[in-house]
PDB file of C-alpha atoms in Angstrom:
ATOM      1  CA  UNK A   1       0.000   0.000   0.000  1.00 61.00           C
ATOM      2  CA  UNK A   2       1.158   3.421  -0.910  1.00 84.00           C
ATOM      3  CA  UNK A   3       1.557   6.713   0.966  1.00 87.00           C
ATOM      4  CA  UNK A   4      -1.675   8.259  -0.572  1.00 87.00           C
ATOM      5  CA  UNK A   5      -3.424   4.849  -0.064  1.00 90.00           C
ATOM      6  CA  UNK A   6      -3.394   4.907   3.599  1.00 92.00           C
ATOM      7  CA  UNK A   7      -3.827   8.434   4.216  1.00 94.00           C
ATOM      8  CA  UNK A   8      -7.009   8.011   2.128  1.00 94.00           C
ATOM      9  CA  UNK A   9      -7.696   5.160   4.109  1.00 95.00           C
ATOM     10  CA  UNK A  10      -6.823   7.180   7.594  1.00 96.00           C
ATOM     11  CA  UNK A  11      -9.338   9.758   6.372  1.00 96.00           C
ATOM     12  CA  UNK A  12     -12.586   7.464   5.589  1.00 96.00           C
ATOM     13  CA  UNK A  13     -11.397   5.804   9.062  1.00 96.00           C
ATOM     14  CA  UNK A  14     -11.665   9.914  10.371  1.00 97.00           C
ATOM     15  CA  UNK A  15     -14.967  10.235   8.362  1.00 96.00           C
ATOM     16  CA  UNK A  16     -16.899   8.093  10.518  1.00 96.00           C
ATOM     17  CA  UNK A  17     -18.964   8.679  13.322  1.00 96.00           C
ATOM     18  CA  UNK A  18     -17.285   8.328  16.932  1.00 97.00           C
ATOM     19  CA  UNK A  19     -17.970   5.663  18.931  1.00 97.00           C
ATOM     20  CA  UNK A  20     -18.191   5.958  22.793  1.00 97.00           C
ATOM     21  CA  UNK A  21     -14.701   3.650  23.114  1.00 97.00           C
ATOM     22  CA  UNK A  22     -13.229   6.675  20.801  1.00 98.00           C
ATOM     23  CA  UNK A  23     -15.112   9.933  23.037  1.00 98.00           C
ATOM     24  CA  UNK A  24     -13.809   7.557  25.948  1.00 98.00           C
ATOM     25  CA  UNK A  25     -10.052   7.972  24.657  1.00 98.00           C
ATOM     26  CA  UNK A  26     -10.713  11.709  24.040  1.00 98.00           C
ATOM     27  CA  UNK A  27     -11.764  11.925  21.209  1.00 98.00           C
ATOM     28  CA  UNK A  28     -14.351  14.832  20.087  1.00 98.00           C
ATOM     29  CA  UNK A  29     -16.280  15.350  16.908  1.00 98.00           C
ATOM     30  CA  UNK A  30     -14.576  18.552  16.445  1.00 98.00           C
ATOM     31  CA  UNK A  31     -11.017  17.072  17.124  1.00 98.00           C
ATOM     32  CA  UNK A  32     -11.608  14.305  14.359  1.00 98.00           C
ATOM     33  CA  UNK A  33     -12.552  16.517  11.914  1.00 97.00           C
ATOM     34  CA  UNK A  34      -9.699  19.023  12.457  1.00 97.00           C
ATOM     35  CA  UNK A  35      -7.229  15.761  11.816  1.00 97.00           C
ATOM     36  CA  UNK A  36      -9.265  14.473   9.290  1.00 97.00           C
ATOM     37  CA  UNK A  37      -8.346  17.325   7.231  1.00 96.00           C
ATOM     38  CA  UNK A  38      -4.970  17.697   8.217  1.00 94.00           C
ATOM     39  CA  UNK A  39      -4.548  14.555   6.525  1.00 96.00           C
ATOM     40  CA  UNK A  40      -6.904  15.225   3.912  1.00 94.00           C
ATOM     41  CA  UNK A  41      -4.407  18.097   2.875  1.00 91.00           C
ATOM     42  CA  UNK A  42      -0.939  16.033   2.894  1.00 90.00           C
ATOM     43  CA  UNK A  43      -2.597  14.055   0.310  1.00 91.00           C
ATOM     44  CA  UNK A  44      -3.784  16.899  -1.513  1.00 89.00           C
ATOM     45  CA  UNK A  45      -0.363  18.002  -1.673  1.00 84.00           C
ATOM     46  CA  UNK A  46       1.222  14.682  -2.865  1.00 84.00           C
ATOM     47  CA  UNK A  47      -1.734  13.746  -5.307  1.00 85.00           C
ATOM     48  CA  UNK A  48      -1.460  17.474  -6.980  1.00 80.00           C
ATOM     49  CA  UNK A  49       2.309  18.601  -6.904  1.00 74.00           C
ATOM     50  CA  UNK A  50       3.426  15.334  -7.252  1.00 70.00           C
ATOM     51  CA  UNK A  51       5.061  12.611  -4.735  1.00 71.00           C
ATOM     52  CA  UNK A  52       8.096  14.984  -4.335  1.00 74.00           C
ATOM     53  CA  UNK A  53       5.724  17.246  -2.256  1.00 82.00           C
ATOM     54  CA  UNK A  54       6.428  14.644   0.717  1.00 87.00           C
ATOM     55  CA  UNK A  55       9.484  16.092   1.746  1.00 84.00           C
ATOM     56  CA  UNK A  56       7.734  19.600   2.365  1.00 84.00           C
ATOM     57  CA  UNK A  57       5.227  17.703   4.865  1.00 88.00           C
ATOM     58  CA  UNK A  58       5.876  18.354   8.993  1.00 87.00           C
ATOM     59  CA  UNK A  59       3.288  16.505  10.944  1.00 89.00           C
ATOM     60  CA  UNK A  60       2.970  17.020  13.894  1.00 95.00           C
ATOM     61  CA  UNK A  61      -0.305  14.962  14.834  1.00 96.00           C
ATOM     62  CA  UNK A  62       1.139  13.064  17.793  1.00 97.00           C
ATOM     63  CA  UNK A  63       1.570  16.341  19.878  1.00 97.00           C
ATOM     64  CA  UNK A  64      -1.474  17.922  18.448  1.00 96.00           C
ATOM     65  CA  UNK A  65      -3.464  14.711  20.273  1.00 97.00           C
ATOM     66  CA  UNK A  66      -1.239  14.714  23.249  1.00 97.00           C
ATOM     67  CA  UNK A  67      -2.207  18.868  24.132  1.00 97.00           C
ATOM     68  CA  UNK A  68      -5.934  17.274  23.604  1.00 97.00           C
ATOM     69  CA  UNK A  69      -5.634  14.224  25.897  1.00 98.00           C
ATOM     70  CA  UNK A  70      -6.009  11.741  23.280  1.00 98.00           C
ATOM     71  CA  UNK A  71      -5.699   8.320  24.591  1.00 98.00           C
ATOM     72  CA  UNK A  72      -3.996   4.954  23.188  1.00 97.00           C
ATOM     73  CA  UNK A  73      -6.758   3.277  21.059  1.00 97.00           C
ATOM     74  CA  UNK A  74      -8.089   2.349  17.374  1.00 96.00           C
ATOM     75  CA  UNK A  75      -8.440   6.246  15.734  1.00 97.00           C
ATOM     76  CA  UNK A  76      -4.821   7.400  17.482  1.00 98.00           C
ATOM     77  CA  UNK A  77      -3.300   3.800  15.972  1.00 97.00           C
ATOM     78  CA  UNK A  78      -4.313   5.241  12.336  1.00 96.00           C
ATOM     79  CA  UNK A  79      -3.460   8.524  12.648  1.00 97.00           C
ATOM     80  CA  UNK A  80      -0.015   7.441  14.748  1.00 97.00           C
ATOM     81  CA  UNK A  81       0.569   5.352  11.317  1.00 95.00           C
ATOM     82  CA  UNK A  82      -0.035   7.681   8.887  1.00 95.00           C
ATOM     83  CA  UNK A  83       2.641  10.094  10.517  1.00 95.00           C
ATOM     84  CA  UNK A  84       5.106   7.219  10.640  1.00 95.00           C
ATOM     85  CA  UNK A  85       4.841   6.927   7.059  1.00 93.00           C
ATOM     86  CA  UNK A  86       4.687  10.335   6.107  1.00 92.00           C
ATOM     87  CA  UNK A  87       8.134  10.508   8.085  1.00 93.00           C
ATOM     88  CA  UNK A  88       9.297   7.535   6.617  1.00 92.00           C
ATOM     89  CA  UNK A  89       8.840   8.968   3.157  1.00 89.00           C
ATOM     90  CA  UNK A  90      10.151  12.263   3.582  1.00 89.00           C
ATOM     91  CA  UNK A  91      12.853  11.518   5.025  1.00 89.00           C
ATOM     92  CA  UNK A  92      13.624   9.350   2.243  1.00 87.00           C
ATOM     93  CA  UNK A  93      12.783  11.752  -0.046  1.00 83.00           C
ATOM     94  CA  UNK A  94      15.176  14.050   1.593  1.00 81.00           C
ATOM     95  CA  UNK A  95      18.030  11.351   1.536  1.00 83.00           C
ATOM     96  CA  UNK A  96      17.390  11.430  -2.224  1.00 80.00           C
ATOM     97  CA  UNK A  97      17.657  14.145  -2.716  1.00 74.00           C
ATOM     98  CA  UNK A  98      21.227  15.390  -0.935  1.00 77.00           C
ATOM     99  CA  UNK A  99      23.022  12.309  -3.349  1.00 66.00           C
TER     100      UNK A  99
END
């Protein structure tokens, strides 16, 4: 699975409704939608400019759900993995790019 592939998959994950396990870890309507297109927009910018674009991307989701009190559990997991591969991939990119 690509990069764009499972940030389209985090969002439709994002896109659904909460359930009380995920208001129970912290999360809030307003908080999933915020992320949701945080996401939505690094794969705007890959899909448009072009996979290059990656390199340009700083997320920064794991604090952003820490300063809200999100807890360990299924919607952190895919968002936690989506900025592991965005990482991943930029830095990568980056390596590329300095041979």
């Amino acid at each position: 699975m690509d990069l764009r592939e499972s940030l389209g998959k985090a969002v439709v994950a994002l896109k659904a409704p909460l359930g009380s396990a995920d208001r129970e870890q912290g999360w809030t309507d307003e908080l999933r939608r915020e992320i949701q297109e945080e996401i939505s927009v690094s794969r705007s910018m890959l899909r448009r400019p072009g996979p290059w674009a990656v390199s340009y991307l700083h997320p920064r989701l794991d604090e952003w759900m820490a300063r809200e009190g999100v807890q360990p559990g299924r919607l952190r997991d895919v968002v936690m993995d989506v900025q592991t591969l965005i990482i991943g991939a930029r830095d990568a990119a980056r390596s590329r790019q300095q041979c």
